[in-house]
Coordinates of C-alpha atoms and ligand atoms in Angstrom, one line a residue:
X1 CA -12.1 -3.8 20.8
X2 CA -11.1 -5.4 17.5
X3 CA -8.9 -8.0 19.2
X4 CA -11.6 -8.7 21.8
X5 CA -14.3 -9.0 19.1
X6 CA -12.1 -11.5 17.2
X7 CA -11.7 -13.6 20.4
X8 CA -15.4 -13.3 21.0
X9 CA -16.2 -14.5 17.6
X10 CA -13.9 -17.5 18.0
X11 CA -15.3 -18.3 21.5
X12 CA -18.8 -18.2 20.2
X13 CA -17.9 -20.6 17.4
X14 CA -16.0 -23.0 19.6
X15 CA -18.5 -23.1 22.5
X16 CA -21.5 -23.3 20.0
X17 CA -20.0 -26.2 18.1
X18 CA -18.9 -28.1 21.4
X19 CA -22.6 -27.8 22.6
X20 CA -24.1 -28.8 19.4
X21 CA -22.0 -31.9 18.9
X22 CA -22.5 -33.0 22.5
X23 CA -26.3 -32.5 22.1
X24 CA -26.5 -34.5 18.9
X25 CA -24.2 -37.2 20.3
X26 CA -26.5 -37.7 23.3
X27 CA -29.6 -37.8 21.4
X28 CA -28.1 -40.4 18.9
X29 CA -26.8 -42.7 21.6
X30 CA -30.1 -42.5 23.5
X31 CA -32.1 -43.3 20.3
X32 CA -29.8 -46.3 19.7
X33 CA -30.4 -47.6 23.2
X34 CA -34.2 -47.1 23.0
X35 CA -34.3 -48.8 19.5
X36 CA -32.3 -51.8 20.9
X37 CA -34.7 -52.1 23.8
X38 CA -37.8 -52.0 21.5
X39 CA -36.2 -54.8 19.2
X40 CA -35.4 -56.9 22.3
X41 CA -38.9 -56.7 23.7
X42 CA -40.4 -57.4 20.3
X43 CA -38.3 -60.5 19.9
X44 CA -39.3 -61.8 23.3
X45 CA -42.9 -61.2 22.6
X46 CA -42.6 -63.1 19.4
X47 CA -41.5 -66.1 21.2
X48 CA -44.5 -66.4 23.5
X49 CA -44.0 -70.2 23.7
X50 CA -40.7 -69.6 25.5
X51 CA -41.2 -66.4 27.4
X52 CA -44.5 -65.7 29.1
X53 CA -45.6 -62.1 29.6
X54 CA -44.6 -62.0 33.3
X55 CA -41.1 -63.0 32.5
X56 CA -40.9 -60.4 29.9
X57 CA -42.1 -57.8 32.3
X58 CA -39.3 -58.9 34.7
X59 CA -36.7 -58.5 32.0
X60 CA -37.9 -55.1 31.0
X61 CA -37.9 -54.0 34.5
X62 CA -34.2 -54.8 34.8
X63 CA -33.0 -53.2 31.6
X64 CA -31.9 -49.7 31.1
X65 CA -31.8 -49.0 34.9
X66 CA -30.2 -45.5 34.4
X67 CA -33.3 -44.2 32.6
X68 CA -36.2 -42.5 34.2
X69 CA -39.9 -42.8 33.2
X70 CA -39.3 -45.9 31.0
X71 CA -42.2 -47.4 29.3
X72 CA -42.3 -50.0 26.4
X73 CA -45.6 -50.8 24.6
X74 CA -46.4 -53.2 21.8
X75 CA -49.5 -52.8 19.4
X76 CA -51.0 -55.5 17.1
X77 CA -52.0 -54.7 13.5
X78 CA -55.2 -53.1 14.6
X79 CA -53.3 -50.7 17.0
X80 CA -54.5 -52.6 20.1
X81 CA -52.1 -52.5 22.9
X82 CA -51.0 -56.2 23.5
X83 CA -48.1 -55.5 26.0
X84 CA -47.1 -52.7 28.3
X85 CA -44.2 -52.3 30.8
X86 CA -44.0 -49.1 32.7
X87 CA -41.9 -47.9 35.6
X88 CA -44.9 -46.5 37.1
X89 CA -48.2 -48.3 37.3
X90 CA -50.0 -45.0 36.9
X91 CA -48.4 -44.6 33.5
X92 CA -51.2 -45.4 31.1
X93 CA -50.2 -43.5 28.1
X94 CA -51.4 -44.4 24.7
X95 CA -49.1 -43.5 21.7
X96 CA -50.9 -41.9 18.8
X97 CA -52.1 -44.1 16.0
X98 CA -50.7 -42.1 13.2
X99 CA -47.2 -42.7 14.5
X100 CA -47.9 -46.5 14.7
X101 CA -49.2 -46.4 11.2
X102 CA -46.2 -44.4 10.0
X103 CA -43.8 -46.8 11.6
X104 CA -45.4 -49.7 9.7
X105 CA -44.8 -47.7 6.4
X106 CA -41.6 -45.9 6.9
X107 CA -39.7 -47.9 9.6
X108 CA -38.2 -46.8 12.9
X109 CA -39.8 -43.3 14.0
X110 CA -38.3 -41.0 16.5
X111 CA -40.5 -38.5 18.4
X112 CA -40.7 -36.8 21.8
X113 CA -43.6 -37.4 24.1
X114 CA -43.9 -34.9 27.0
X115 CA -40.4 -34.7 28.4
X116 CA -39.5 -38.2 27.2
X117 CA -37.8 -39.4 24.0
X118 CA -39.5 -42.2 22.2
X119 CA -38.8 -44.6 19.3
X120 CA -41.4 -46.7 17.6
X121 CA -40.1 -49.9 15.8
X122 CA -42.0 -52.3 13.5
X123 CA -41.2 -55.9 14.1
X124 CA -42.6 -58.5 11.8
X125 CA -41.8 -62.1 10.9
X126 CA -43.9 -64.9 9.4
X127 CA -46.6 -65.1 12.2
X128 CA -45.9 -62.1 14.4
X129 CA -46.4 -58.4 13.5
X130 CA -46.0 -55.8 16.1
X131 CA -45.1 -52.1 16.5
X132 CA -43.2 -51.6 19.7
X133 CA -42.7 -48.2 21.2
X134 CA -40.0 -47.6 23.8
X135 CA -40.0 -44.2 25.6
X136 CA -37.8 -42.8 28.4
X137 CA -36.5 -39.7 30.0
X138 CA -32.6 -39.4 29.6
X139 CA -31.9 -37.8 32.9
X140 CA -28.3 -38.6 33.1
X141 CA -27.7 -37.3 29.5
X142 CA -29.7 -34.1 30.0
X143 CA -27.9 -33.4 33.3
X144 CA -24.6 -33.8 31.6
X145 CA -25.7 -31.4 28.9
X146 CA -26.8 -28.8 31.5
X147 CA -23.4 -29.2 33.3
X148 CA -21.6 -28.8 29.9
X149 CA -23.6 -25.6 29.2
X150 CA -22.6 -24.2 32.6
X151 CA -19.0 -25.0 31.9
X152 CA -19.1 -23.4 28.5
X153 CA -20.9 -20.3 29.7
X154 CA -18.2 -19.9 32.5
X155 CA -15.3 -20.5 30.0
X156 CA -16.9 -18.0 27.6
X157 CA -17.4 -15.2 30.1
X158 CA -13.8 -15.8 31.5
X159 CA -12.4 -15.9 27.9
X160 CA -14.2 -12.6 27.1
X161 CA -12.8 -10.9 30.3
X162 CA -9.3 -12.1 29.5
X163 CA -9.6 -11.0 25.9
X164 CA -10.8 -7.4 26.9
X165 CA -8.0 -7.1 29.5
X166 CA -5.3 -8.5 27.1
X167 CA -6.6 -6.3 24.3
X168 CA -6.4 -3.2 26.4
X169 CA -2.9 -4.1 27.6
X170 CA -1.7 -5.0 24.2
X171 CA -3.2 -2.0 22.5
X172 CA -1.7 0.3 25.3
X173 CA 1.8 -1.3 24.6
X174 CA 1.2 -0.8 20.8
X175 CA 0.0 2.8 21.1
X176 CA 2.4 4.3 23.6
X177 CA 5.4 4.4 21.2
X178 CA 3.1 5.7 18.5
X179 CA 1.9 8.5 20.7
X180 CA 5.5 9.2 21.7
X181 CA 6.5 9.5 18.0
X182 CA 3.5 11.7 17.4
X183 CA 4.5 14.0 20.2
X184 CA 8.1 14.3 19.0
X185 CA 6.9 15.0 15.4
X186 CA 4.8 17.9 16.8
X187 CA 7.9 19.5 18.3
X188 CA 9.5 19.7 14.9
X189 CA 8.7 22.7 12.7
X190 CA 10.3 24.5 9.8
X191 CA 12.3 26.6 12.2
X192 CA 13.4 23.5 14.1
X193 CA 14.0 21.0 11.3
X194 CA 17.1 19.7 12.9
X195 CA 15.1 17.9 15.6
X196 CA 15.0 14.1 15.3
X197 CA 12.9 11.3 16.7
X198 CA 14.5 9.0 19.3
X199 CA 14.7 5.6 17.7
X200 CA 15.4 2.8 20.3
X201 CA 17.9 0.1 19.9
X202 CA 15.4 -2.7 18.9
X203 CA 14.5 -3.8 15.4
X204 CA 10.8 -3.5 15.7
X205 CA 8.3 -1.6 13.5
X206 CA 8.3 1.5 15.9
X207 CA 12.1 1.9 15.3
X208 CA 11.6 1.4 11.6
X209 CA 8.9 4.1 11.5
X210 CA 11.0 6.4 13.6
X211 CA 14.0 5.8 11.3
X212 CA 11.9 6.4 8.2
X213 CA 10.5 9.7 9.7
X214 CA 14.1 10.8 10.5
X215 CA 15.3 10.1 6.9
X216 CA 12.2 12.1 5.7
X217 CA 13.4 15.0 8.1
X218 CA 16.9 14.7 6.7
X219 CA 15.7 15.1 3.1
X220 CA 13.3 18.0 4.1
X221 CA 16.2 19.7 6.0
X222 CA 18.3 19.4 2.9
X223 CA 15.6 20.6 0.7
X224 CA 14.9 23.7 2.9
X225 CA 18.6 24.4 3.1
X226 CA 18.8 24.3 -0.8
X227 CA 15.9 26.6 -1.1
X228 CA 17.3 29.0 1.5
X229 CA 20.6 29.2 -0.3
X230 CA 18.8 29.6 -3.6
X231 CA 16.7 32.5 -2.4
X232 CA 19.8 34.2 -0.8
X233 CA 21.8 33.8 -4.0
X234 CA 18.9 34.9 -6.2
X235 CA 18.3 38.0 -4.1
X236 CA 22.0 38.8 -4.3
X237 CA 22.0 38.4 -8.0
X238 CA 18.9 40.5 -8.4
X239 CA 20.1 43.2 -6.0
X240 CA 23.5 43.8 -7.9
X241 CA 21.9 45.2 -11.1
X242 CA 19.3 47.0 -9.1
X243 CA 21.9 48.7 -6.9
X244 CA 23.9 49.6 -10.0
X245 CA 20.7 51.1 -11.6
X246 CA 19.8 53.1 -8.5
X247 CA 23.3 54.5 -8.1
X248 CA 23.6 55.5 -11.6
X249 CA 20.2 57.3 -11.5
X250 CA 21.2 59.0 -8.3
X251 CA 24.5 60.3 -9.8
X252 CA 22.9 61.4 -13.0
X253 CA 20.1 63.3 -11.1
X254 CA 22.7 65.0 -8.9
X255 CA 22.9 68.0 -11.2
X256 CA 21.9 69.0 -14.8
X257 CA 23.9 67.0 -17.5
X258 CA 24.5 67.0 -21.1
X259 CA 22.3 64.9 -23.4
X260 CA 25.2 62.7 -24.3
X261 CA 25.8 62.1 -20.6
X262 CA 22.3 61.0 -20.1
X263 CA 22.6 58.7 -23.1
X264 CA 25.7 56.9 -21.7
X265 CA 23.8 56.4 -18.4
X266 CA 20.7 55.2 -20.0
X267 CA 22.6 52.7 -22.1
X268 CA 24.4 51.4 -19.0
X269 CA 21.1 51.2 -17.2
X270 CA 19.5 49.4 -20.2
X271 CA 22.3 46.8 -19.9
X272 CA 21.5 46.2 -16.3
X273 CA 17.8 45.9 -17.0
X274 CA 18.5 43.4 -19.7
X275 CA 20.6 41.4 -17.3
X276 CA 17.8 41.6 -14.8
X277 CA 15.2 40.5 -17.3
X278 CA 17.5 37.5 -18.3
X279 CA 17.9 36.6 -14.7
X280 CA 14.2 36.7 -13.8
X281 CA 13.5 34.7 -17.0
X282 CA 16.0 32.1 -15.9
X283 CA 14.5 32.0 -12.4
X284 CA 11.0 31.5 -13.9
X285 CA 12.3 28.7 -16.0
X286 CA 13.9 27.2 -13.0
X287 CA 10.5 27.3 -11.1
X288 CA 8.8 25.6 -14.0
X289 CA 11.4 22.8 -14.3
X290 CA 11.4 22.3 -10.5
X291 CA 7.6 22.2 -10.0
X292 CA 5.1 19.6 -10.6
X293 CA 5.6 18.0 -14.2
X294 CA 1.9 17.4 -14.3
X295 CA 1.4 21.1 -15.1
X296 CA 3.8 21.0 -18.1
X297 CA 2.7 20.6 -21.6
X298 CA 4.0 17.2 -22.7
X299 CA 4.4 16.0 -26.3
X300 CA 6.5 13.9 -28.5
X301 CA 9.6 15.9 -29.3
X302 CA 12.0 15.0 -32.2
X303 CA 15.5 15.6 -30.8
X304 CA 17.3 15.8 -34.2
X305 CA 14.9 18.7 -35.2
X306 CA 15.5 20.4 -31.9
X307 CA 19.3 20.1 -32.5
X308 CA 19.0 21.4 -36.2
X309 CA 17.5 24.6 -34.9
X310 CA 20.1 25.2 -32.3
X311 CA 23.1 26.6 -34.5
X312 CA 20.9 29.4 -35.8
X313 CA 19.6 30.3 -32.5
X314 CA 22.9 30.4 -30.8
X315 CA 24.5 32.5 -33.5
X316 CA 21.6 34.9 -33.3
X317 CA 22.3 35.4 -29.6
X318 CA 26.0 36.0 -30.2
X319 CA 27.5 36.4 -33.7
X320 CA 30.8 35.0 -32.6
X321 CA 29.4 31.7 -31.4
X322 CA 29.4 28.7 -33.8
X323 CA 27.9 25.3 -33.6
X324 CA 28.9 22.2 -35.6
X325 CA 26.3 19.3 -35.8
X326 CA 27.5 15.7 -36.3
X327 CA 24.8 13.1 -36.6
X328 CA 26.2 9.6 -36.3
X329 CA 24.6 6.2 -36.6
X330 CA 21.1 7.7 -36.9
X331 CA 18.4 5.0 -36.7
X332 CA 16.0 4.2 -39.5
X333 CA 13.0 4.2 -37.2
X334 CA 11.8 7.7 -36.3
X335 CA 10.6 6.6 -32.9
X336 CA 14.2 6.1 -31.8
X337 CA 14.7 9.9 -32.0
X338 CA 11.4 10.7 -30.3
X339 CA 11.4 11.9 -26.6
X340 CA 8.4 12.4 -24.5
X341 CA 8.6 15.9 -22.9
X342 CA 8.4 19.6 -23.0
X343 CA 10.0 20.9 -26.1
X344 CA 10.6 24.4 -24.8
X345 CA 12.4 23.1 -21.6
X346 CA 14.5 20.7 -23.6
X347 CA 15.6 23.5 -26.0
X348 CA 16.6 25.6 -23.0
X349 CA 18.6 22.7 -21.5
X350 CA 20.6 22.0 -24.7
X351 CA 21.0 25.7 -25.5
X352 CA 22.5 26.4 -22.0
X353 CA 25.0 23.7 -22.3
X354 CA 25.9 24.6 -26.0
X355 CA 26.2 28.4 -25.1
X356 CA 28.6 27.4 -22.3
X357 CA 30.7 25.4 -24.7
X358 CA 31.0 28.5 -27.0
X359 CA 31.3 30.9 -24.1
X360 CA 34.1 29.2 -22.3
X361 CA 36.3 28.2 -25.3
X362 CA 38.7 30.5 -27.3
X363 CA 37.3 29.5 -30.7
X364 CA 33.8 29.8 -29.5
X365 CA 32.9 26.6 -31.3
X366 CA 30.6 23.8 -29.9
X367 CA 30.4 20.5 -31.6
X368 CA 27.1 18.5 -31.1
X369 CA 27.0 14.9 -31.8
X370 CA 23.8 12.8 -31.8
X371 CA 24.1 9.1 -31.3
X372 CA 21.2 6.7 -30.9
X373 CA 21.9 3.6 -28.7
X374 CA 19.1 1.1 -28.2
X375 CA 16.4 3.0 -26.3
X376 CA 18.6 5.9 -25.4
X377 CA 19.4 9.1 -27.3
X378 CA 22.9 10.3 -26.4
X379 CA 23.8 13.9 -27.1
X380 CA 27.5 14.9 -26.9
X381 CA 28.3 18.6 -26.6
X382 CA 32.0 19.2 -26.9
X383 CA 34.4 22.3 -26.9
X384 CA 38.1 22.9 -27.0
X385 CA 38.1 25.4 -24.2
X386 CA 40.2 25.5 -21.1
X387 CA 38.3 22.9 -19.3
X388 CA 36.9 22.6 -15.7
X389 CA 39.2 21.8 -12.8
X390 CA 38.5 18.2 -11.6
X391 CA 37.7 19.3 -8.0
X392 CA 35.1 21.7 -9.2
X393 CA 33.3 19.3 -11.6
X394 CA 31.0 18.0 -8.9
X395 CA 29.7 21.6 -8.0
X396 CA 28.9 22.9 -11.5
X397 CA 25.3 21.7 -11.3
X398 CA 24.6 23.5 -8.1
X399 CA 22.6 26.7 -8.5
X400 CA 24.6 29.9 -8.7
X401 CA 27.9 28.1 -8.6
X402 CA 30.6 29.5 -10.9
X403 CA 34.0 27.9 -11.6
X404 CA 36.8 30.1 -10.2
X405 CA 38.8 30.4 -13.4
X406 CA 35.8 31.8 -15.4
X407 CA 34.6 34.5 -13.1
X408 CA 35.6 37.1 -15.7
X409 CA 33.0 35.8 -18.2
X410 CA 29.5 36.9 -17.6
X411 CA 27.0 34.5 -16.2
X412 CA 24.7 33.7 -13.2
X413 CA 25.7 30.2 -12.5
X414 CA 22.2 28.9 -13.1
X415 CA 22.5 27.6 -16.7
X416 CA 23.9 24.1 -15.9
X417 CA 21.8 23.5 -12.8
X418 CA 18.6 24.4 -14.9
X419 CA 19.7 22.0 -17.6
X420 CA 20.4 19.3 -15.1
X421 CA 16.9 19.8 -13.6
X422 CA 15.2 19.7 -17.1
X423 CA 17.1 16.5 -18.1
X424 CA 16.2 14.9 -14.7
X425 CA 12.6 15.8 -15.3
X426 CA 12.7 13.9 -18.6
X427 CA 14.2 10.9 -16.8
X428 CA 17.5 11.4 -18.5
X429 CA 21.0 12.2 -17.0
X430 CA 24.0 14.5 -17.7
X431 CA 27.6 13.3 -17.5
X432 CA 30.6 15.5 -17.9
X433 CA 34.3 14.9 -18.8
X434 CA 36.8 17.7 -18.9
X435 CA 40.5 18.0 -19.3
X436 CA 42.2 21.1 -18.4
X437 CA 43.6 23.0 -21.4
X438 CA 42.0 20.5 -23.9
X439 CA 38.2 21.0 -23.5
X440 CA 34.9 19.7 -22.0
X441 CA 32.4 17.1 -23.1
X442 CA 28.9 17.1 -21.7
X443 CA 26.9 13.9 -22.5
X444 CA 23.1 14.0 -22.3
X445 CA 21.3 10.7 -22.2
X446 CA 17.6 10.8 -22.7
X447 CA 15.3 7.8 -22.8
X448 CA 13.3 7.5 -26.0
X449 CA 9.5 7.9 -25.9
X450 CA 9.0 4.2 -26.5
X451 CA 11.4 3.2 -23.6
X452 CA 9.8 5.7 -21.3
X453 CA 6.2 4.8 -21.9
X454 CA 7.1 1.2 -21.5
X455 CA 8.5 2.0 -18.0
X456 CA 6.2 4.7 -16.7
X457 CA 4.2 6.5 -19.3
X458 CA 5.4 10.1 -19.4
X459 CA 7.8 12.4 -17.5
Ligands
ADP1 P1 27.2 30.4 -16.0 O1 27.7 30.0 -17.3 O2 26.1 31.3 -16.1 O3 28.2 30.7 -15.1 P2 26.4 27.6 -15.6 O4 25.6 27.0 -14.6 O5 26.0 27.5 -17.1 O6 26.6 29.1 -15.2 O7 27.9 27.0 -15.5 C1 28.5 26.9 -14.2 C2 29.9 27.0 -14.4 O8 30.5 25.9 -15.0 C3 30.4 28.2 -15.2 O9 30.6 29.3 -14.4 C4 31.6 27.7 -15.9 O10 32.8 28.2 -15.1 C5 31.6 26.3 -15.8 N1 31.4 25.7 -17.2 C6 30.2 25.3 -17.8 N2 30.4 24.9 -19.0 C7 31.7 24.9 -19.2 C8 32.5 24.6 -20.4 N3 32.0 24.1 -21.4 N4 33.7 24.8 -20.3 C9 34.3 25.4 -19.1 N5 33.6 25.7 -18.0 C10 32.3 25.5 -18.1

């Protein structure tokens, strides 16, 4: 319909302008011919010594043969008719006086008289003043105009029919692939995310759309798979301490026991409960860091201050863990140490990586270096532990992944993936270098608040 209405508008404009220009062209050329006739007759009348009225009548009768209903009349200064030629002798029309007077004042005047076009011309020389009116019916011109209007109407109707038919076929051709894609999308559900849309061979927009939807489906499928694995791992981690608690309670309730035995059981259960609570806490933090950043409290965070608080916090969690802070090349401007983000989450990310450095090294010492570089804040967290095997480095940021040589040390395998999630949320990135037997270095690069607001505003 849109296509047809565009064509309709174009046709109306084209046909309308063709008719208008033909109409004005006919009228102008007819006016010119009438004016010339009036001038010629006036000149012949002014030379009455040479041309007698009978001769002038003969001349007028033989001019403008193609016109119908011709008449030419001349009026003197008192508006008395002094000459008349008419195709029909019964034609005794008298032109209105006001037109004659106006012609004397304003010059050539065009007007229509009945179905005839007329021109009145004021001719004056030293001794002859006359207003000559020539009128005629432009039969040929008007017939041509009627013919033209039939042609235009016919072309207009034909054009509209063609536009409607072409629009219908065109939109059908355009919409069929769209409907096919929509039908194929309908078949895909959460249970059937492996389904894909058939993209043809061509390089048109429909294939592009189909490929884009397929890419989206790949991403969704990956996302669902990650979620499924996450839920299964989380359930497994949650069920381990719960099973342990349940079996300990079962055994101790089997028979009457000494108070000291109950105490041992309760201490063990307390440990399991603490593990459960740590795990649920981490899962909650995970959910927070993975969700919509719009729901987070965002503020300016001074990274050097966050790092200064870390050693005390880490030692409080485990007496044997130590942290050494090295602040290198600290900038004079405070802004270069400010990050836009959620302070609590940033502390969690840095604490997780630092705790790992202490946990997985024999001397339980983590060294943190802070280096400011242009619009980036680089935090290096190093240890002298046994390192991470190269082939496992790419996996350590996956949820619940634990490196094979460290399974004896307690953990859920969530710390690094949570840290990675948080740093990504702050538009930063984490890199890791590790050498077996020598140690591991994590490098966290965070954009400064100024840099981030220049780019996007906030995380
Ligand atoms: P968790 O420490 O709870 O196991 P993480 O996600 O924090 O889980 O770490 C994943 C794995 O990466 C750990 O199991 C550990 O083997 C390895 N890892 C992390 N940091 C270090 C480190 N500084 N040195 C050696 N191995 C590390």
